[in-house]
Short mmCIF file of C-alpha atoms and ligand atoms in Angstrom, two decimals:
data_model
loop_
_atom_site.label_atom_id
_atom_site.label_comp_id
_atom_site.label_asym_id
_atom_site.label_seq_id
_atom_site.Cartn_x
_atom_site.Cartn_y
_atom_site.Cartn_z
CA MET A 6 0.00 0.00 0.00
CA LYS A 7 1.40 3.40 -0.98
CA PRO A 8 1.12 6.33 1.39
CA VAL A 9 0.00 9.81 0.37
CA TYR A 10 2.31 12.66 1.37
CA TYR A 11 0.87 16.06 2.26
CA PRO A 12 2.71 19.30 3.05
CA ALA A 13 1.70 19.59 6.71
CA ALA A 14 1.35 23.39 6.75
CA ASP A 15 -1.38 23.16 4.08
CA PHE A 16 -3.55 21.32 6.60
CA GLY A 17 -3.31 23.76 9.44
CA PHE A 18 -0.52 21.84 11.17
CA ASP A 19 1.17 24.43 13.37
CA ARG A 20 4.77 23.34 13.81
CA SER A 21 5.42 25.99 16.45
CA ARG A 22 3.07 24.09 18.78
CA VAL A 23 5.12 20.92 18.59
CA SER A 24 7.31 20.25 21.60
CA ALA A 25 10.94 21.11 20.84
CA ALA A 26 11.95 17.87 22.56
CA ALA A 27 9.78 15.78 20.24
CA LEU A 28 11.20 17.54 17.18
CA ASP A 29 14.69 16.92 18.52
CA VAL A 30 14.05 13.20 19.04
CA ALA A 31 12.62 12.69 15.53
CA GLN A 32 15.41 14.74 14.00
CA GLY A 33 18.07 12.91 16.04
CA LEU A 34 16.78 9.53 14.82
CA GLN A 35 16.86 10.72 11.22
CA ASP A 36 20.39 12.10 11.65
CA ALA A 37 21.43 8.66 12.90
CA GLY A 38 20.08 7.11 9.70
CA TYR A 39 16.73 5.84 11.01
CA ASP A 40 13.16 6.95 10.39
CA GLY A 41 11.75 9.38 12.94
CA TYR A 42 8.12 10.52 12.92
CA LEU A 43 5.68 12.10 15.29
CA VAL A 44 2.58 9.94 15.43
CA GLY A 45 -0.82 9.36 16.98
CA GLY A 46 -2.77 11.72 19.21
CA CYS A 47 -0.33 14.63 18.91
CA VAL A 48 -0.57 14.77 15.10
CA ARG A 49 -4.33 14.33 15.25
CA ASP A 50 -4.80 17.05 17.87
CA LEU A 51 -2.61 19.54 16.02
CA LEU A 52 -4.53 18.97 12.79
CA LEU A 53 -7.74 19.60 14.74
CA GLY A 54 -6.27 22.83 16.09
CA MET A 55 -5.99 21.47 19.64
CA THR A 56 -3.04 21.38 22.02
CA PRO A 57 -1.69 17.84 22.39
CA LYS A 58 -1.19 16.54 25.90
CA ASP A 59 1.92 14.55 24.97
CA PHE A 60 4.06 13.68 21.98
CA ASP A 61 4.88 10.22 20.69
CA VAL A 62 7.63 9.38 18.23
CA THR A 63 7.91 6.23 16.14
CA THR A 64 10.87 4.77 14.31
CA ASN A 65 12.26 1.71 12.55
CA ALA A 66 15.12 1.61 15.07
CA THR A 67 14.85 -1.07 17.77
CA PRO A 68 14.68 0.07 21.40
CA GLU A 69 18.36 -0.80 21.83
CA GLN A 70 19.30 1.25 18.76
CA VAL A 71 17.22 4.17 19.99
CA ARG A 72 18.93 4.04 23.35
CA LYS A 73 22.31 4.38 21.67
CA VAL A 74 21.24 7.55 19.86
CA PHE A 75 20.20 9.48 22.98
CA ARG A 76 22.10 9.98 26.17
CA ARG A 77 19.06 10.29 28.39
CA ALA A 78 17.16 7.29 27.08
CA ARG A 79 15.73 4.35 29.02
CA ILE A 80 13.99 1.22 27.81
CA ILE A 81 10.74 0.59 29.66
CA GLY A 82 7.80 -1.78 29.61
CA ARG A 83 7.43 -5.45 28.99
CA ARG A 84 4.14 -5.82 27.19
CA PHE A 85 5.10 -2.84 25.06
CA ARG A 86 8.82 -2.18 24.98
CA LEU A 87 9.35 1.52 24.55
CA VAL A 88 12.12 4.04 25.01
CA HIS A 89 11.66 7.11 27.16
CA VAL A 90 13.89 10.02 26.20
CA ARG A 91 14.05 12.63 28.92
CA TYR A 92 14.33 16.37 28.35
CA GLY A 93 14.24 18.04 31.71
CA ARG A 94 10.73 17.29 32.99
CA GLU A 95 9.40 16.29 29.59
CA VAL A 96 9.50 12.67 28.46
CA ILE A 97 9.21 11.71 24.80
CA GLU A 98 8.05 8.17 24.20
CA VAL A 99 9.69 6.40 21.27
CA ALA A 100 8.13 3.19 19.91
CA THR A 101 9.48 0.89 17.25
CA TYR A 102 7.09 0.17 14.32
CA ARG A 103 4.85 -2.70 15.25
CA ALA A 104 3.09 -5.22 13.06
CA ALA A 105 -0.66 -5.75 12.98
CA PRO A 106 -2.02 -9.25 13.59
CA GLN A 107 -1.71 -11.77 10.81
CA GLY A 108 -3.80 -11.28 7.72
CA ALA A 109 -4.10 -7.57 8.24
CA LYS A 110 -1.28 -6.62 5.96
CA LYS A 111 -2.33 -7.07 2.40
CA ASN A 112 -5.23 -5.26 0.96
CA GLY A 113 -6.26 -3.30 3.98
CA TRP A 114 -7.82 -5.72 6.43
CA LEU A 115 -8.28 -9.40 5.68
CA PRO A 116 -10.00 -11.91 7.94
CA TRP A 117 -7.73 -12.74 10.79
CA ASN A 118 -6.85 -16.41 11.23
CA GLY A 119 -4.31 -16.28 14.01
CA ARG A 120 -6.62 -17.01 16.90
CA GLY A 121 -5.66 -18.75 20.09
CA LYS A 122 -2.12 -19.64 19.16
CA LYS A 123 1.11 -18.05 18.25
CA SER A 124 0.82 -18.13 14.50
CA GLY A 125 3.43 -17.04 12.04
CA SER A 126 4.91 -13.72 12.96
CA GLY A 127 1.71 -12.25 14.37
CA PRO A 128 1.34 -11.22 18.00
CA ARG A 129 -0.03 -13.74 20.54
CA THR A 130 -3.72 -13.69 21.37
CA THR A 131 -6.20 -15.34 23.72
CA GLU A 132 -8.82 -17.84 22.52
CA ASP A 133 -11.28 -15.07 21.79
CA GLY A 134 -8.77 -13.06 19.81
CA ARG A 135 -7.56 -10.58 22.43
CA LEU A 136 -3.99 -9.43 21.88
CA LEU A 137 -1.62 -10.53 24.63
CA ASP A 138 1.48 -8.75 23.48
CA ASP A 139 2.39 -6.40 20.77
CA ASN A 140 6.13 -6.57 20.41
CA VAL A 141 6.37 -7.84 16.85
CA TYR A 142 8.20 -5.22 14.88
CA GLY A 143 7.11 -4.30 11.38
CA THR A 144 7.28 -1.67 8.67
CA LEU A 145 5.81 1.81 8.73
CA GLU A 146 2.81 0.47 6.84
CA ASP A 147 2.35 -2.35 9.36
CA ASP A 148 2.51 0.22 12.09
CA ALA A 149 -0.24 2.31 10.52
CA LEU A 150 -2.47 -0.74 10.06
CA ARG A 151 -2.25 -1.93 13.65
CA ARG A 152 -3.42 1.42 15.02
CA ASP A 153 -7.06 1.92 15.97
CA PHE A 154 -8.51 4.77 13.92
CA THR A 155 -7.41 6.44 10.68
CA ILE A 156 -7.09 9.80 12.45
CA ASN A 157 -4.63 8.17 14.88
CA ALA A 158 -2.52 6.65 12.10
CA LEU A 159 -0.97 9.82 10.70
CA TYR A 160 2.78 10.43 10.75
CA TYR A 161 4.50 13.79 10.73
CA ASP A 162 8.02 14.02 9.37
CA PRO A 163 9.58 17.12 10.92
CA VAL A 164 12.48 17.19 8.46
CA GLU A 165 10.39 17.12 5.29
CA GLU A 166 7.56 18.89 7.13
CA GLN A 167 5.05 16.52 5.66
CA LEU A 168 2.29 14.17 6.72
CA VAL A 169 2.40 10.50 5.76
CA ASP A 170 -1.07 9.00 5.35
CA PHE A 171 -1.74 5.35 4.43
CA LEU A 172 -5.40 5.14 5.37
CA GLY A 173 -7.14 8.41 4.56
CA GLY A 174 -6.71 9.94 8.01
CA VAL A 175 -6.21 13.46 6.63
CA ARG A 176 -9.52 13.24 4.79
CA ASP A 177 -11.22 11.89 7.91
CA ILE A 178 -9.84 14.70 10.07
CA ASP A 179 -11.24 17.11 7.54
CA ALA A 180 -14.62 15.37 7.65
CA ARG A 181 -14.34 15.10 11.47
CA CYS A 182 -14.99 11.38 11.25
CA ILE A 183 -13.84 8.55 13.54
CA ARG A 184 -13.13 5.65 11.19
CA LEU A 185 -11.94 2.31 12.53
CA ILE A 186 -9.06 0.61 10.74
CA GLY A 187 -10.30 -2.87 9.78
CA LYS A 188 -13.46 -4.66 10.84
CA PRO A 189 -15.13 -3.87 14.16
CA ALA A 190 -15.71 -7.55 14.98
CA GLU A 191 -11.99 -8.27 14.78
CA ARG A 192 -10.52 -5.07 16.05
CA PHE A 193 -12.81 -4.91 19.10
CA ALA A 194 -12.19 -8.58 19.88
CA GLU A 195 -8.42 -7.98 19.72
CA ASP A 196 -8.72 -5.12 22.12
CA PRO A 197 -12.14 -4.21 23.55
CA VAL A 198 -10.70 -1.00 25.01
CA ARG A 199 -10.92 0.39 21.47
CA MET A 200 -14.68 0.68 22.05
CA LEU A 201 -14.06 2.92 25.04
CA ARG A 202 -11.66 4.89 22.86
CA VAL A 203 -14.42 5.50 20.32
CA LEU A 204 -16.55 6.95 23.12
CA ARG A 205 -13.64 8.95 24.50
CA PHE A 206 -12.67 10.54 21.18
CA LYS A 207 -16.31 11.25 20.47
CA ALA A 208 -16.57 13.03 23.82
CA LYS A 209 -13.20 14.71 23.75
CA LEU A 210 -12.95 15.79 20.12
CA ASP A 211 -16.62 16.07 19.27
CA LEU A 212 -16.14 13.89 16.19
CA GLU A 213 -18.76 11.75 14.48
CA PRO A 214 -18.15 8.00 14.29
CA GLU A 215 -18.44 6.53 10.78
CA ARG A 216 -21.73 4.88 9.86
CA GLY A 217 -22.35 1.65 11.69
CA LEU A 218 -19.53 2.10 14.17
CA MET A 219 -21.71 2.93 17.16
CA LYS A 220 -23.93 -0.02 16.37
CA ALA A 221 -20.89 -2.29 16.42
CA VAL A 222 -19.71 -0.75 19.68
CA HIS A 223 -23.09 -1.27 21.24
CA LYS A 224 -23.29 -4.83 20.01
CA GLN A 225 -19.86 -5.88 21.23
CA ARG A 226 -19.79 -3.94 24.49
CA GLU A 227 -19.86 -7.08 26.65
CA LEU A 228 -16.33 -7.87 25.44
CA LEU A 229 -15.13 -5.16 27.76
CA ALA A 230 -15.75 -7.46 30.71
CA GLY A 231 -12.75 -9.54 29.57
CA VAL A 232 -10.27 -6.67 29.82
CA PRO A 233 -7.94 -6.76 32.83
CA SER A 234 -9.48 -4.55 35.50
CA ALA A 235 -6.24 -2.65 36.14
CA ARG A 236 -6.18 -1.42 32.57
CA LEU A 237 -9.79 -0.31 32.87
CA PHE A 238 -8.90 1.83 35.85
CA ASP A 239 -6.46 3.79 33.65
CA GLU A 240 -9.07 4.11 30.92
CA VAL A 241 -11.68 5.36 33.37
CA LEU A 242 -9.33 8.13 34.47
CA LYS A 243 -8.72 9.08 30.83
CA LEU A 244 -12.47 9.35 30.36
CA PHE A 245 -13.10 11.43 33.46
CA HIS A 246 -9.98 13.41 34.21
CA HIS A 247 -9.37 15.27 30.96
CA ALA A 248 -11.99 17.99 31.04
CA HIS A 249 -14.60 16.07 29.06
CA GLY A 250 -15.99 14.00 31.92
CA VAL A 251 -19.62 14.99 31.49
CA ALA A 252 -19.56 14.11 27.78
CA SER A 253 -17.79 10.83 28.57
CA TRP A 254 -20.39 9.95 31.19
CA ARG A 255 -23.24 10.58 28.74
CA GLU A 256 -21.54 8.36 26.13
CA LEU A 257 -21.01 5.58 28.66
CA ARG A 258 -24.61 5.67 29.78
CA GLU A 259 -26.17 5.98 26.35
CA ASN A 260 -24.18 3.05 25.04
CA GLY A 261 -24.62 0.67 27.94
CA PHE A 262 -21.05 0.90 29.20
CA SER A 263 -21.82 2.31 32.64
CA ALA A 264 -23.58 -0.96 33.40
CA ILE A 265 -20.40 -2.87 32.57
CA LEU A 266 -17.91 -0.59 34.27
CA PHE A 267 -20.00 0.41 37.31
CA PRO A 268 -22.78 -2.18 37.71
CA ARG A 269 -23.80 -1.10 41.22
CA THR A 270 -23.97 2.53 40.23
CA GLU A 271 -26.04 1.69 37.20
CA ALA A 272 -28.44 -0.39 39.27
CA CYS A 273 -29.01 2.61 41.56
CA LEU A 274 -29.42 4.90 38.56
CA GLU A 275 -32.21 2.69 37.34
CA GLY A 276 -33.88 2.69 40.75
CA PRO A 277 -36.51 5.13 42.07
CA ASP A 278 -33.87 7.64 43.13
CA GLY A 279 -32.02 7.44 39.81
CA GLU A 280 -32.63 10.96 38.59
CA THR A 281 -31.35 12.61 41.74
CA MET A 282 -28.27 10.46 41.65
CA GLU A 283 -27.65 11.18 38.00
CA SER A 284 -27.82 14.89 38.70
CA MET A 285 -25.37 14.49 41.57
CA ILE A 286 -22.90 12.66 39.31
CA VAL A 287 -23.26 15.13 36.45
CA SER A 288 -22.86 18.10 38.75
CA ALA A 289 -19.68 16.57 40.25
CA LEU A 290 -18.29 15.89 36.78
CA GLU A 291 -19.09 19.41 35.62
CA ASN A 292 -17.17 20.70 38.57
CA THR A 293 -14.23 18.38 37.86
CA ASP A 294 -14.17 19.42 34.19
CA ARG A 295 -14.10 23.06 35.25
CA ARG A 296 -11.27 22.48 37.73
CA ILE A 297 -9.18 20.66 35.14
CA SER A 298 -9.70 23.43 32.60
CA GLN A 299 -8.47 25.87 35.25
CA ASP A 300 -5.43 23.67 36.00
CA LYS A 301 -6.68 22.97 39.51
CA PRO A 302 -5.91 19.57 41.05
CA VAL A 303 -8.46 16.75 41.04
CA ILE A 304 -8.27 13.40 42.81
CA PRO A 305 -9.57 10.04 41.56
CA ALA A 306 -10.84 9.30 45.09
CA TYR A 307 -13.45 12.03 44.71
CA LEU A 308 -14.64 10.62 41.39
CA PHE A 309 -15.13 7.15 42.89
CA ALA A 310 -16.64 8.57 46.06
CA VAL A 311 -19.28 10.20 43.86
CA LEU A 312 -19.90 7.22 41.59
CA LEU A 313 -20.23 4.75 44.45
CA TRP A 314 -21.97 6.90 47.04
CA ARG A 315 -25.43 5.40 46.63
CA PRO A 316 -24.17 1.82 46.46
CA PHE A 317 -22.27 2.60 49.67
CA GLN A 318 -25.35 4.06 51.37
CA ASP A 319 -27.40 1.04 50.33
CA ARG A 320 -24.78 -1.29 51.68
CA LEU A 321 -24.58 0.62 54.96
CA GLY A 322 -28.35 0.55 55.27
CA VAL A 323 -28.56 3.35 57.81
CA SER A 324 -31.95 4.78 58.60
CA GLY A 325 -32.69 8.31 59.76
CA ASP A 326 -30.60 9.59 62.60
CA GLU A 327 -28.92 6.37 63.62
CA ILE A 328 -25.35 6.72 64.79
CA VAL A 329 -22.99 4.71 62.68
CA HIS A 330 -19.78 3.31 64.02
CA ASN A 331 -16.49 3.72 62.24
CA GLU A 332 -16.06 0.04 61.79
CA ARG A 333 -19.36 -0.34 60.00
CA ILE A 334 -18.53 2.54 57.68
CA TRP A 335 -15.19 1.06 56.71
CA GLN A 336 -16.62 -2.42 56.31
CA ALA A 337 -19.35 -1.18 54.01
CA GLY A 338 -16.86 0.97 52.09
CA ASP A 339 -14.42 -1.89 51.67
CA ALA A 340 -17.21 -4.18 50.50
CA VAL A 341 -18.41 -1.69 47.89
CA PHE A 342 -14.90 -1.23 46.52
CA ALA A 343 -14.18 -4.96 46.59
CA GLU A 344 -17.20 -5.46 44.39
CA GLN A 345 -16.30 -2.57 42.09
CA CYS A 346 -12.78 -3.97 41.68
CA ARG A 347 -14.13 -6.94 39.75
CA GLN A 348 -14.68 -4.59 36.82
CA VAL A 349 -12.37 -1.66 37.44
CA ALA A 350 -9.42 -2.25 39.74
CA VAL A 351 -9.47 0.79 41.98
CA PRO A 352 -6.18 0.78 43.90
CA ARG A 353 -6.11 1.13 47.66
CA ARG A 354 -4.50 4.56 47.38
CA VAL A 355 -7.74 5.68 45.73
CA SER A 356 -10.37 3.66 47.61
CA SER A 357 -9.01 4.51 51.08
CA PRO A 358 -9.34 8.28 50.69
CA ALA A 359 -12.73 7.75 49.02
CA ILE A 360 -13.99 5.84 52.07
CA GLU A 361 -12.48 8.54 54.23
CA ILE A 362 -14.49 11.16 52.35
CA TRP A 363 -17.61 9.10 53.06
CA HIS A 364 -16.64 8.59 56.68
CA MET A 365 -16.13 12.31 57.18
CA GLN A 366 -19.66 13.02 55.95
CA PHE A 367 -21.08 11.63 59.17
CA ASN A 368 -18.80 13.79 61.28
CA LEU A 369 -19.32 16.91 59.17
CA GLU A 370 -23.04 16.51 59.66
CA ARG A 371 -22.86 15.84 63.39
CA ARG A 372 -20.40 18.62 64.21
CA ARG A 373 -19.39 17.30 67.60
CA PRO A 374 -17.36 20.11 69.21
CA LYS A 375 -14.39 17.82 69.82
CA SER A 376 -14.20 16.70 66.21
CA ILE A 377 -14.31 20.16 64.59
CA GLU A 378 -10.57 20.93 64.75
CA PRO A 379 -9.41 17.48 63.64
CA LEU A 380 -11.84 17.64 60.73
CA LEU A 381 -10.62 21.06 59.65
CA ALA A 382 -7.02 19.88 59.93
CA SER A 383 -7.56 16.70 57.96
CA LYS A 384 -5.90 16.59 54.59
CA ARG A 385 -9.18 15.26 53.18
CA PHE A 386 -11.19 18.18 54.54
CA ARG A 387 -11.41 19.98 51.21
CA ALA A 388 -12.68 16.94 49.32
CA ALA A 389 -15.07 15.95 52.13
CA TYR A 390 -16.43 19.49 52.31
CA ASP A 391 -16.95 19.63 48.55
CA PHE A 392 -18.73 16.32 48.80
CA LEU A 393 -20.98 17.66 51.55
CA ALA A 394 -21.84 20.64 49.35
CA LEU A 395 -22.60 18.28 46.49
CA ARG A 396 -24.98 16.36 48.73
CA ALA A 397 -26.63 19.58 49.82
CA SER A 398 -27.20 20.43 46.17
CA ILE A 399 -29.46 17.39 45.86
CA GLY A 400 -31.14 18.07 49.19
CA GLU A 401 -29.45 15.29 51.08
CA VAL A 402 -28.12 17.56 53.82
CA PRO A 403 -29.29 21.03 54.87
CA GLN A 404 -27.50 23.82 53.05
CA GLU A 405 -26.97 25.53 56.41
CA THR A 406 -24.64 22.75 57.52
CA VAL A 407 -22.48 23.44 54.47
CA ASP A 408 -22.65 27.19 55.14
CA TRP A 409 -21.51 26.59 58.70
CA TRP A 410 -18.42 24.77 57.44
CA THR A 411 -17.87 27.43 54.81
CA ARG A 412 -17.75 30.07 57.51
CA ILE A 413 -15.69 28.28 60.11
CA GLN A 414 -12.87 27.19 57.85
CA ASP A 415 -11.86 30.81 57.19
CA LEU A 416 -11.81 31.87 60.86
CA ASP A 417 -8.85 32.04 63.23
CA ALA A 418 -8.71 29.91 66.40
CA ASP A 419 -10.77 32.40 68.44
CA GLY A 420 -13.44 32.74 65.82
CA ARG A 421 -13.69 28.98 65.49
CA ARG A 422 -14.02 28.52 69.24
CA GLN A 423 -16.82 31.06 69.30
CA MET A 424 -18.71 29.33 66.53
CA VAL A 425 -18.37 25.97 68.24
CA GLN A 426 -19.50 27.45 71.55
CA GLN A 427 -22.51 29.11 69.97
CA MET A 428 -23.46 25.83 68.47
CA SER A 429 -23.06 23.72 71.63
CA GLY A 430 -24.65 26.47 73.75
CA GLY A 431 -27.63 26.23 71.45
CA GLY A 432 -28.23 22.64 72.53
CA GLY A 433 -26.13 20.47 70.25
CA ASN A 434 -25.97 20.82 66.55
CA GLU A 435 -26.85 24.08 64.94
CA GLY A 436 -29.98 24.38 62.94
CA GLY A 437 -32.23 22.71 65.49
CA GLY A 438 -31.79 19.27 64.02
CA PRO A 439 -32.99 16.25 65.96
CA LYS A 440 -31.20 15.54 69.25
CA ARG A 441 -28.33 13.10 69.00
CA ARG A 442 -28.01 10.09 71.19
CA ARG A 443 -24.97 9.87 73.39
CA ARG A 444 -22.16 8.17 71.61
CA ARG A 445 -20.63 5.06 73.04
CA PRO A 446 -17.08 5.40 74.40
CA ARG A 447 -14.78 5.74 71.47
CA ARG A 448 -12.54 2.89 70.58
CA ARG A 449 -10.65 2.78 67.33
CA PRO A 450 -11.84 -0.37 65.64
CA ARG A 451 -9.62 -2.56 63.59
CA GLY A 452 -9.62 -1.67 59.90
CA ALA A 453 -10.86 1.82 60.57
CA ARG A 454 -7.61 3.70 60.35
CA PRO A 455 -7.53 6.85 58.28
CA ALA A 456 -5.91 6.59 54.86
CA ALA A 457 -2.79 8.32 56.10
CA ASP A 458 -1.82 5.33 58.25
CA ARG A 459 -2.93 2.74 55.78
CA GLY A 460 0.24 2.54 53.82
CA ALA A 461 -1.54 4.14 50.89
CA GLY A 462 0.97 4.05 48.11
P1 ATP B 518 -4.77 10.90 23.87
O1 ATP B 518 -5.14 12.25 23.45
O2 ATP B 518 -5.71 10.34 24.85
O3 ATP B 518 -3.35 10.72 24.30
P2 ATP B 518 -3.95 9.15 21.79
O4 ATP B 518 -4.57 8.80 20.48
O5 ATP B 518 -2.62 9.80 21.76
O6 ATP B 518 -5.00 10.02 22.57
P3 ATP B 518 -2.67 7.12 23.29
O7 ATP B 518 -3.25 6.13 24.23
O8 ATP B 518 -1.69 8.11 23.78
O9 ATP B 518 -3.92 7.86 22.65
O10 ATP B 518 -2.05 6.27 22.10
C1 ATP B 518 -1.19 6.80 21.12
C2 ATP B 518 -1.48 6.13 19.77
O11 ATP B 518 -1.29 4.72 19.86
C3 ATP B 518 -2.90 6.30 19.27
O12 ATP B 518 -3.07 7.53 18.59
C4 ATP B 518 -3.07 5.11 18.36
O13 ATP B 518 -2.46 5.33 17.10
C5 ATP B 518 -2.28 4.05 19.08
N1 ATP B 518 -3.13 3.27 20.00
C6 ATP B 518 -3.36 3.53 21.31
N2 ATP B 518 -4.18 2.63 21.84
C7 ATP B 518 -4.47 1.75 20.87
C8 ATP B 518 -5.28 0.58 20.80
N3 ATP B 518 -5.92 0.14 21.87
N4 ATP B 518 -5.35 -0.06 19.61
C9 ATP B 518 -4.68 0.38 18.53
N5 ATP B 518 -3.93 1.48 18.53
C10 ATP B 518 -3.81 2.17 19.68
MG1 MG B 519 -1.34 10.29 23.45
#
């Protein structure tokens, strides 16, 4: 298959927005006698007039050869062997051309017959056709064919300043179309995450999938259940932590993927309280999108605390004003995350602070004088307070409780003491809520340590 070459500048490709480090790596490879192209998301984003979040380079040099060209280069990865070339804080990832599975080479995409065994020179797969590794090197053409979408299979040569296009990606960018390379049945079976990528690029880039693609995604969505849960955790963060979380959420729900990724959440969404919960999730995601656009920090724990809040409440099964003990909270939290981990492996360093955010809700609501200072000093206070405000927005807690915390956090020690005194002088919690029962003597139960002591890593 012959590629088409386009002068990049003619297609709105703004070279001044390319990272100098990436240009240097591609140029350095070419100077050493190898190929050196920018590829993938960075080329796509620049052609769409967006700012890429990172830059990938591809070459015909093996990882060992690449390492010899650059002083600050390191080979990483096992499943995908790559070279990282470091420029100060920036890292440019260099990958050697990889081959597509067997049968994909000639004539575009032919039926794939390499299932379940290591066949010929193709990569290894599972019985159902899922790729196990992808370290079979190939030509530039092979490399283009094994990529997911035509818009992700464009190469930019910084020396010739031209685009190399085997599959019509330039035309598809122009038409703002997501076109899969090859047949959905095969490509989604090889790697079901590609379906999530369709949804993500649709949400992120506002592109239109080619005809029939969404139908195929919908039809094959159950394949996602076979993807290792650790990889799905990474994909979930890409969906929700890149300023297009609301759009991603809508895509997941409309296409039946929320039921696969977050079955408990989905079950609650379909219950009587579903609409309220949906509005809570959307409002949290809107807020997260805004924070990311403003370069403010966001934490995955908050995302999961929001998504799993109702499942957690259901599991806890608390009614009315009952006092809940720490141990019960942590047990219910752990159980909810253990169940969630079957689909999406949420690491302990994320689930622990999420449970802590939940745990703090009870204390933020109760406002026992002795717990005020520790709560304000907690490193989770900000997230727990935001979560409280989110709950108030759906009427789950009185807005005045949130306002109280809004006021007290800005006061000095004296001011805080006064507020606490006013509250306890007024007969317990402010706002005339129902009287609390006396708490049993406090004993720290096993398994109820805060995240800070839990070896979160
Ligand atoms: P993003 O903006 O999220 O970084 P991206 O397209 O750069 O989007 P990456 O995950 O960084 O996504 O992957 C870089 C490139 O590798 C893609 O553009 C695509 O060509 C290829 N690629 C990534 N994931 C897959 C996959 N699952 N199947 C086939 N090709 C893939
Ligand atoms: Mg990328």
